Coordinates of C-alpha atoms in Angstrom, one line a residue:
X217 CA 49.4 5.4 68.4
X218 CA 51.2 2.4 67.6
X219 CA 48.3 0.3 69.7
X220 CA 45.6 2.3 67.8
X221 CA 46.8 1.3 64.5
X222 CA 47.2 -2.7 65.6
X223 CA 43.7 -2.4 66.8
X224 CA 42.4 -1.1 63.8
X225 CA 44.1 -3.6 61.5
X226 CA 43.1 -6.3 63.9
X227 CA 39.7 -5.5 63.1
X228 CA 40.1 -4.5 59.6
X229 CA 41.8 -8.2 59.3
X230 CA 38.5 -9.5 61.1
X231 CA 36.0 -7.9 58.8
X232 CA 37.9 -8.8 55.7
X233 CA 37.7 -12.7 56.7
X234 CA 33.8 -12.3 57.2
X235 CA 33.4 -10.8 53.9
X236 CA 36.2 -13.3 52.2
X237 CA 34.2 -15.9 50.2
X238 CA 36.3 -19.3 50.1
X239 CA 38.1 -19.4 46.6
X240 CA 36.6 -22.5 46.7
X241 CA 33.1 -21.3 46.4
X242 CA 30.7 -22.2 43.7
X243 CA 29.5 -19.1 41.6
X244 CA 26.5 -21.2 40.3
X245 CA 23.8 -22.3 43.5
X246 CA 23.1 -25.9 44.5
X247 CA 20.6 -27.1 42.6
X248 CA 17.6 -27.9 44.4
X249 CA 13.9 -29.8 43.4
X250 CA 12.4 -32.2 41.7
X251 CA 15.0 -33.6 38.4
X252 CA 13.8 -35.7 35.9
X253 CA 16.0 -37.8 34.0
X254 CA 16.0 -37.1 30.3
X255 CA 17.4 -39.0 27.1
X256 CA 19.5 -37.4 24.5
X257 CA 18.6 -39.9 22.1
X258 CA 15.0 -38.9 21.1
X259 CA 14.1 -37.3 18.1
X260 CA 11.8 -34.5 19.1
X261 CA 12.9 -34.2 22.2
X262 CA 11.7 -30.0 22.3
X263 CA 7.8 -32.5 21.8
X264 CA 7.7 -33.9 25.7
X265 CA 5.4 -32.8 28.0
X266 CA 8.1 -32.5 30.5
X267 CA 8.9 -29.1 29.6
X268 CA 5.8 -27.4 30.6
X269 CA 5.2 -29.1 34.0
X270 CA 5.9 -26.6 36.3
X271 CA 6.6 -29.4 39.4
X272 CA 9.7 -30.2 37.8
X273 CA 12.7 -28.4 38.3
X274 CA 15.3 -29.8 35.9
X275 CA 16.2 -32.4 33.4
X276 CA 19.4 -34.6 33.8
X277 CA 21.1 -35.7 30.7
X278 CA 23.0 -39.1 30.9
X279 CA 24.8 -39.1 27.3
X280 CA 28.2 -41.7 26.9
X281 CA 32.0 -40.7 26.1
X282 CA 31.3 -42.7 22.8
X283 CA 28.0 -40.5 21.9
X284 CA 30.3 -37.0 21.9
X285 CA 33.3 -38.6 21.1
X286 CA 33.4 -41.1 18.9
X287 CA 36.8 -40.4 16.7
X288 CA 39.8 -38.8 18.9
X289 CA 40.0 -34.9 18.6
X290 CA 36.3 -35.0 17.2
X291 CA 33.0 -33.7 19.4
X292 CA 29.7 -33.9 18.6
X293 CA 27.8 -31.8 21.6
X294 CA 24.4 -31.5 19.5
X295 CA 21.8 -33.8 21.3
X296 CA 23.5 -32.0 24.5
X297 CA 23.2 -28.8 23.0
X298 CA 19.6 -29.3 22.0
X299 CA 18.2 -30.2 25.2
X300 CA 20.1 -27.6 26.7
X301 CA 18.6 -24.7 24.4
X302 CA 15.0 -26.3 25.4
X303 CA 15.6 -25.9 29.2
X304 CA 16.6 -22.7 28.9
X305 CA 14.0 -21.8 27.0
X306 CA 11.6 -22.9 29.5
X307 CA 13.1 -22.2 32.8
X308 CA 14.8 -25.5 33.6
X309 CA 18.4 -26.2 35.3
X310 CA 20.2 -29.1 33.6
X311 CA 22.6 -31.6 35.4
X312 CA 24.9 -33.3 32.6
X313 CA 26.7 -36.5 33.4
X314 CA 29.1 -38.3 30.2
X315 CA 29.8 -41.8 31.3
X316 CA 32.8 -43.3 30.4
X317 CA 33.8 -46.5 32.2
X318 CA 32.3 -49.5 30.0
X319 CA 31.3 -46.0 27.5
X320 CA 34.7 -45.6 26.3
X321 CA 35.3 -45.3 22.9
X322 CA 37.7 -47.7 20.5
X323 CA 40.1 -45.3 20.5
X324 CA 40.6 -44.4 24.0
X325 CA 42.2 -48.5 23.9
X326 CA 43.9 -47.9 20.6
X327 CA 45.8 -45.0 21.9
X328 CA 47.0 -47.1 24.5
X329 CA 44.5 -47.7 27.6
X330 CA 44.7 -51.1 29.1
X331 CA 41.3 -53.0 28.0
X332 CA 39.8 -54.6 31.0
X333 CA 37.4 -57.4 30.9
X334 CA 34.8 -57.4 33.4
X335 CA 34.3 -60.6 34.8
X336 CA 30.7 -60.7 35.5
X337 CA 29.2 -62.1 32.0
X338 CA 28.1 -59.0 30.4
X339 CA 31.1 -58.9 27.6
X340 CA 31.5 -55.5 28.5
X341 CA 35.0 -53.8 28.9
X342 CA 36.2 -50.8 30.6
X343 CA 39.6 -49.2 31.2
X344 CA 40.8 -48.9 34.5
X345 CA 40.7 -45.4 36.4
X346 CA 44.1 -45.2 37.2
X347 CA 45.7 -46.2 33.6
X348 CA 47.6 -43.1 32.4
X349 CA 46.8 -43.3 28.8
X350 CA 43.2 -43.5 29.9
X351 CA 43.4 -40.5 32.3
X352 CA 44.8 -38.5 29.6
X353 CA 42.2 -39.0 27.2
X354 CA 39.8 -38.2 29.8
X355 CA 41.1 -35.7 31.2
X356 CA 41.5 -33.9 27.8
X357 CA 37.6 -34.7 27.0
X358 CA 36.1 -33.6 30.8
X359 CA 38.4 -30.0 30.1
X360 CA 36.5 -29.7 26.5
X361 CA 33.1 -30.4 28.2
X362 CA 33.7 -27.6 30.8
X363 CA 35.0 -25.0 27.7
X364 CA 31.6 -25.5 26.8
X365 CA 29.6 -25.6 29.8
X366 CA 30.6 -24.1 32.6
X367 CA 30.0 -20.9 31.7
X368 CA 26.4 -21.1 30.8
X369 CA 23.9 -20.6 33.4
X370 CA 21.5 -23.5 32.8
X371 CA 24.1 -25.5 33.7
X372 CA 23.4 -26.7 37.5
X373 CA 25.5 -29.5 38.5
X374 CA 27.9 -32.0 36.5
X375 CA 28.3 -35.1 37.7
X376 CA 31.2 -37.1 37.9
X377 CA 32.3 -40.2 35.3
X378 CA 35.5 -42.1 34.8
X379 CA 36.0 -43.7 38.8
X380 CA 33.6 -46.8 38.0
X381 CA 32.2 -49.2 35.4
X382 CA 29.5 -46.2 34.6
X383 CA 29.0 -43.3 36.5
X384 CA 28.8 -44.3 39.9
X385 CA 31.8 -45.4 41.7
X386 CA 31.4 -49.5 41.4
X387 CA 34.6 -50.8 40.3
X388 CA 34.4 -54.6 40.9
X389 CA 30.7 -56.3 41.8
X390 CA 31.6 -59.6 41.4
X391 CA 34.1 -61.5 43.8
X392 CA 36.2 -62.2 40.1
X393 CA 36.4 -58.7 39.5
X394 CA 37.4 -57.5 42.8
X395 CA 40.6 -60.5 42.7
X396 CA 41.8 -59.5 39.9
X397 CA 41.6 -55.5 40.2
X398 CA 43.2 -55.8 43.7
X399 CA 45.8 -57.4 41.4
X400 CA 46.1 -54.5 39.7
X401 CA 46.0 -51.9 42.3
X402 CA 43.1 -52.6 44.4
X403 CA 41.2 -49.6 46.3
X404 CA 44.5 -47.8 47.3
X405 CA 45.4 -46.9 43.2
X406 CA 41.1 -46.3 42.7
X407 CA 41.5 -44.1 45.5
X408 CA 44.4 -42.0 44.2
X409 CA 43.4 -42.0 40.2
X410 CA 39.6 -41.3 41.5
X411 CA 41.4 -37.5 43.2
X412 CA 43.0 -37.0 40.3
X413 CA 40.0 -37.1 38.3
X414 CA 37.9 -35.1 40.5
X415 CA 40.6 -32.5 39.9
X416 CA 40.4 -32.4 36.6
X417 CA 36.6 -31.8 36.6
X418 CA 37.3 -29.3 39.5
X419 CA 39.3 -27.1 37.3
X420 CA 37.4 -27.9 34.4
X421 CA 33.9 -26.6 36.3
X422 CA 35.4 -23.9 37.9
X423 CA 31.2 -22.2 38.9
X424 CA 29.4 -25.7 38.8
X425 CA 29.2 -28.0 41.3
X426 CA 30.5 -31.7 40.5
X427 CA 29.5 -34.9 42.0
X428 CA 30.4 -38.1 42.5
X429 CA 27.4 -40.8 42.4
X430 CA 28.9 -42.4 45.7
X431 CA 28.7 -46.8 45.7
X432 CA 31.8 -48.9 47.3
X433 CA 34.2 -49.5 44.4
X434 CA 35.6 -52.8 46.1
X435 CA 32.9 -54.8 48.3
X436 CA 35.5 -54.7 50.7
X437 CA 36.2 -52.6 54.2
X438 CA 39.3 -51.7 52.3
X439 CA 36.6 -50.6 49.2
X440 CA 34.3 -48.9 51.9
X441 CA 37.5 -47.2 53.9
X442 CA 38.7 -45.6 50.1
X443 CA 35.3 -44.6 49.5
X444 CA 34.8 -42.6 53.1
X445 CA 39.0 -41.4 52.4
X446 CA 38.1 -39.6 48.9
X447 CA 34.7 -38.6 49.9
X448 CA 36.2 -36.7 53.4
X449 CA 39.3 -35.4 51.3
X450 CA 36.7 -33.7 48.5
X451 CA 34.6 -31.9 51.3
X452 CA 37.9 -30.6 52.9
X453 CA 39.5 -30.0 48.9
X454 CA 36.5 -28.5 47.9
X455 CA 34.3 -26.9 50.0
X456 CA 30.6 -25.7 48.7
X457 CA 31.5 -27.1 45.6
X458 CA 31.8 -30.8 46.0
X459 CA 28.3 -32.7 45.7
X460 CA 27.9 -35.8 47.0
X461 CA 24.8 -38.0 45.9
X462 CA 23.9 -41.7 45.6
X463 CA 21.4 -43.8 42.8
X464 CA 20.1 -45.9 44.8
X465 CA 16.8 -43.8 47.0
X466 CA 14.2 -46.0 47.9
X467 CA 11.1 -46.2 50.4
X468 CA 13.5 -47.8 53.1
X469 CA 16.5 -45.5 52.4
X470 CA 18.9 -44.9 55.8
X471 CA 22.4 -43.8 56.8
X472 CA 23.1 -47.4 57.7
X473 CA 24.0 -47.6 54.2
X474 CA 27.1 -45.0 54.2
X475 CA 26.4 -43.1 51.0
X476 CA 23.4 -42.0 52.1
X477 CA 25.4 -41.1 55.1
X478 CA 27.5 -39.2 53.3
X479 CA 24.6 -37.4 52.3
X480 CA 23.1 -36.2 55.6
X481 CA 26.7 -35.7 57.1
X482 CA 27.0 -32.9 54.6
X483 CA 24.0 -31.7 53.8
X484 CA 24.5 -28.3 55.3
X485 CA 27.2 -27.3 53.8
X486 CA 27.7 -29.2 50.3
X487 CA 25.4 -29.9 47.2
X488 CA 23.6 -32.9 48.3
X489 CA 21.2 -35.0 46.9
X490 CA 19.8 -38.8 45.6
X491 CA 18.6 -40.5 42.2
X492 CA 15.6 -43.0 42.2
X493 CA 16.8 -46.2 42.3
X494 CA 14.0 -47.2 40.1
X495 CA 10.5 -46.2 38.8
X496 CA 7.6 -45.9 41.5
X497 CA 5.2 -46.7 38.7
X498 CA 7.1 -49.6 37.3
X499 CA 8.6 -51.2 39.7
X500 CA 7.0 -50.6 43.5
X501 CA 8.4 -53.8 44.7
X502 CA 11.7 -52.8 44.5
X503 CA 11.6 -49.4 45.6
X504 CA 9.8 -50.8 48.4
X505 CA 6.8 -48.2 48.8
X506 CA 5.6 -45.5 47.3
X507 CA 7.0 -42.7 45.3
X508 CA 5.8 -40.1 48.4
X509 CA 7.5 -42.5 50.7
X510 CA 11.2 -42.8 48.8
X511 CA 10.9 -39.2 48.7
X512 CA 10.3 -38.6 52.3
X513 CA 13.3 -40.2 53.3
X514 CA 15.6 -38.5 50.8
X515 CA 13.8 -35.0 52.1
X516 CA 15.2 -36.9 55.8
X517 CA 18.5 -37.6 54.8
X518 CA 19.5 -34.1 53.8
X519 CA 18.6 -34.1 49.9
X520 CA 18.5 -30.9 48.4
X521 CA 17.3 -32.5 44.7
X522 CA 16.1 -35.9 43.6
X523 CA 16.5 -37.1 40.3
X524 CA 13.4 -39.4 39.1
X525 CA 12.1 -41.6 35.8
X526 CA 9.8 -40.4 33.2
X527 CA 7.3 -42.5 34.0
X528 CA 6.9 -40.9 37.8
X529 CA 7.6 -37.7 35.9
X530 CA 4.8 -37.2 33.9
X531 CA 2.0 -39.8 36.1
X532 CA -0.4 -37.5 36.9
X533 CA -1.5 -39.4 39.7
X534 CA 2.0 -38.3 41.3
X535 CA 2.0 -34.3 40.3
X536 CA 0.7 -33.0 44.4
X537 CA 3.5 -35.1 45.5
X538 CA 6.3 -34.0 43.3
X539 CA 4.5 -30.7 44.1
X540 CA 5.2 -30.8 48.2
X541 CA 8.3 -33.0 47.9
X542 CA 10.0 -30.4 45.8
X543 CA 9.2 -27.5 47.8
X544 CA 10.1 -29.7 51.3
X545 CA 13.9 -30.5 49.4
X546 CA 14.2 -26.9 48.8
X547 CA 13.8 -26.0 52.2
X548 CA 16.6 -28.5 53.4
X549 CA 19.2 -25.9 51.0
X550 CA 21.6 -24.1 53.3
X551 CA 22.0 -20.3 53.0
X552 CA 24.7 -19.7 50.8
X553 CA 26.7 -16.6 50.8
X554 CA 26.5 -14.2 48.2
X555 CA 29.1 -14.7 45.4
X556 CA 31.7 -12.3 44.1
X557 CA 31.5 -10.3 46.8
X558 CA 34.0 -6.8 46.1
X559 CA 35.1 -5.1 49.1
X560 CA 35.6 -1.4 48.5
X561 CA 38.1 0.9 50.4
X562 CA 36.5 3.8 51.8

């Protein structure tokens, strides 16, 4: 008897891991197509054509801490809210990034942030990742976004501010700036702060996948090394909700560059994908082919989304391509498990 009933719980135990979803495990599904990036500062933003093309998937709203939060303790999520509404509305996802970095409001530094000037001509200041007072301010305003968003559907992805000048993970570009913020705790403290912040927006976006917009922080091997460190530790922290993606897709686009190896490493099992690093229309010298090409290679890599400009967007010399490019980056998604899965005794 005693056998029998190790037996059975042996395989009860068995069938209860392969139902088990990881607690880790996104409620929302990675988003997947063709994204078009989209302004909050327009003032009939429900007027653009966008809307109605049916070969575009999503919109991705790039708004700035000092938009939504100009004063301390006051938000103003309108323009977010608007567009929002309007993809819902018409069938859309929406992936939201806030950039703080150089976007930090006045008060972030009166309440005590450390006010760093970038050395690379642009006047431009930013606190530094790992400053506590900026961290808490931060912190505070990425736990308020989430309130707010998480919960709603339309919501795809959120991607990931506060590690880098912007939104992607640049720290120093200029041999000045990396002297004197190895000075000041080099890649080893960006490393460390950049966990804590991704934590933050972890618990924050508890059914949304988050993403950092992956560049080397320090043009260093010691800036490369944290980069590959935090990227490794949030696949193993966070598994299926992590995204990893980079700005920088072009016609040439490879894994010799490592965030795009990032990319295809885990492309199976995370939320992958790319953003344009310019407009195909605009400027084809720089992206280095054509818009069918840059996509090709992101479809190659892994990509399960690519965001894009308006002016590829809506060309409609460009609407077959976003057409099969779209359905081929949908077809690189993995199969996810279902979500919320309740096992019933019999």
């Amino acid at each position: 008897m005693k056998r029998t009933l190790t037996l059975k719980t042996a395989i009860g135990a068995a069938l209860l891991c392969s139902l088990m979803i990881s607690p880790f495990a996104s409620a929302k599904p990675f988003p997947a197509g063709i994204v078009r990036l989209f302004s909050t500062n327009v003032a009939k933003p429900g007027n653009d054509p966008s809307w109605s093309n049916l070969n575009l998937d999503g919109m991705r709203l790039r708004p700035t801490w000092s938009d939504v939060q100009g004063t301390s303790g006051v938000f103003d999520w309108s323009s977010i809210d608007t567009v929002v509404a309007l993809a819902t509305d018409h069938s859309k996802m929406i992936g939201l990034s806030v950039g703080a970095g150089v976007f930090a409001p006045q008060w972030v530094y009166d309440a005590g942030a450390y006010k760093y000037g970038i050395q690379d001509g642009s006047g431009l200041s930013m606190p530094l990742p790992w400053d506590a007072a900026f961290f808490a301010s931060w912190s505070t305003f990425i736990r308020a976004m989430g309130s707010r968003y998480d919960a709603n559907p339309t919501l795809a992805y959120i991607v990931i501010s506060g590690l880098g000048q912007n939104v992607e993970t640049y720290l120093a570009k200029t041999p000045a700036d990396a002297a004197s913020l190895t000075l000041l705790g080099g890649p080893t403290a960006w490393k460390e702060a950049a966990k804590k912040i991704i934590a933050v927006y972890a618990e924050a976006f508890p059914t949304t996948p988050f993403f950092i917009t992956a560049a080397k922080p320090f043009d260093s091997a010691d800036g490369l090394a944290a980069l590959q460190d935090l990227i490794e530790w949030g696949v193993a922290t966070y598994p299926g909700r992590f995204g990893i993606m980079n700005a920088s897709l072009n016609a040439h686009s490879s894994t010799i560059y490592y965030p795009n190896l990032a990319v295809y490493n885990h492309h199976t099992t995370q939320p992958v994908g790319f953003q344009m690093l310019c407009s195909a229309s605009l400027d084809p010298v720089r992206l280095g082919g054509t818009l069918d090409m840059a996509l090709s290679q992101g479809v190659g890599l892994g990509a399960h989304f690519v965001e894009l400009y308006q002016s590829d967007a809506d060309n409609p010399g460009y609407q077959t391509v976003l057409a099969a490019q779209g359905m081929a980056l949908k077809s690189n998604l993995p199969v996810q498990p279902p979500q919320n899965l309740r096992i019933v005794a019999p």
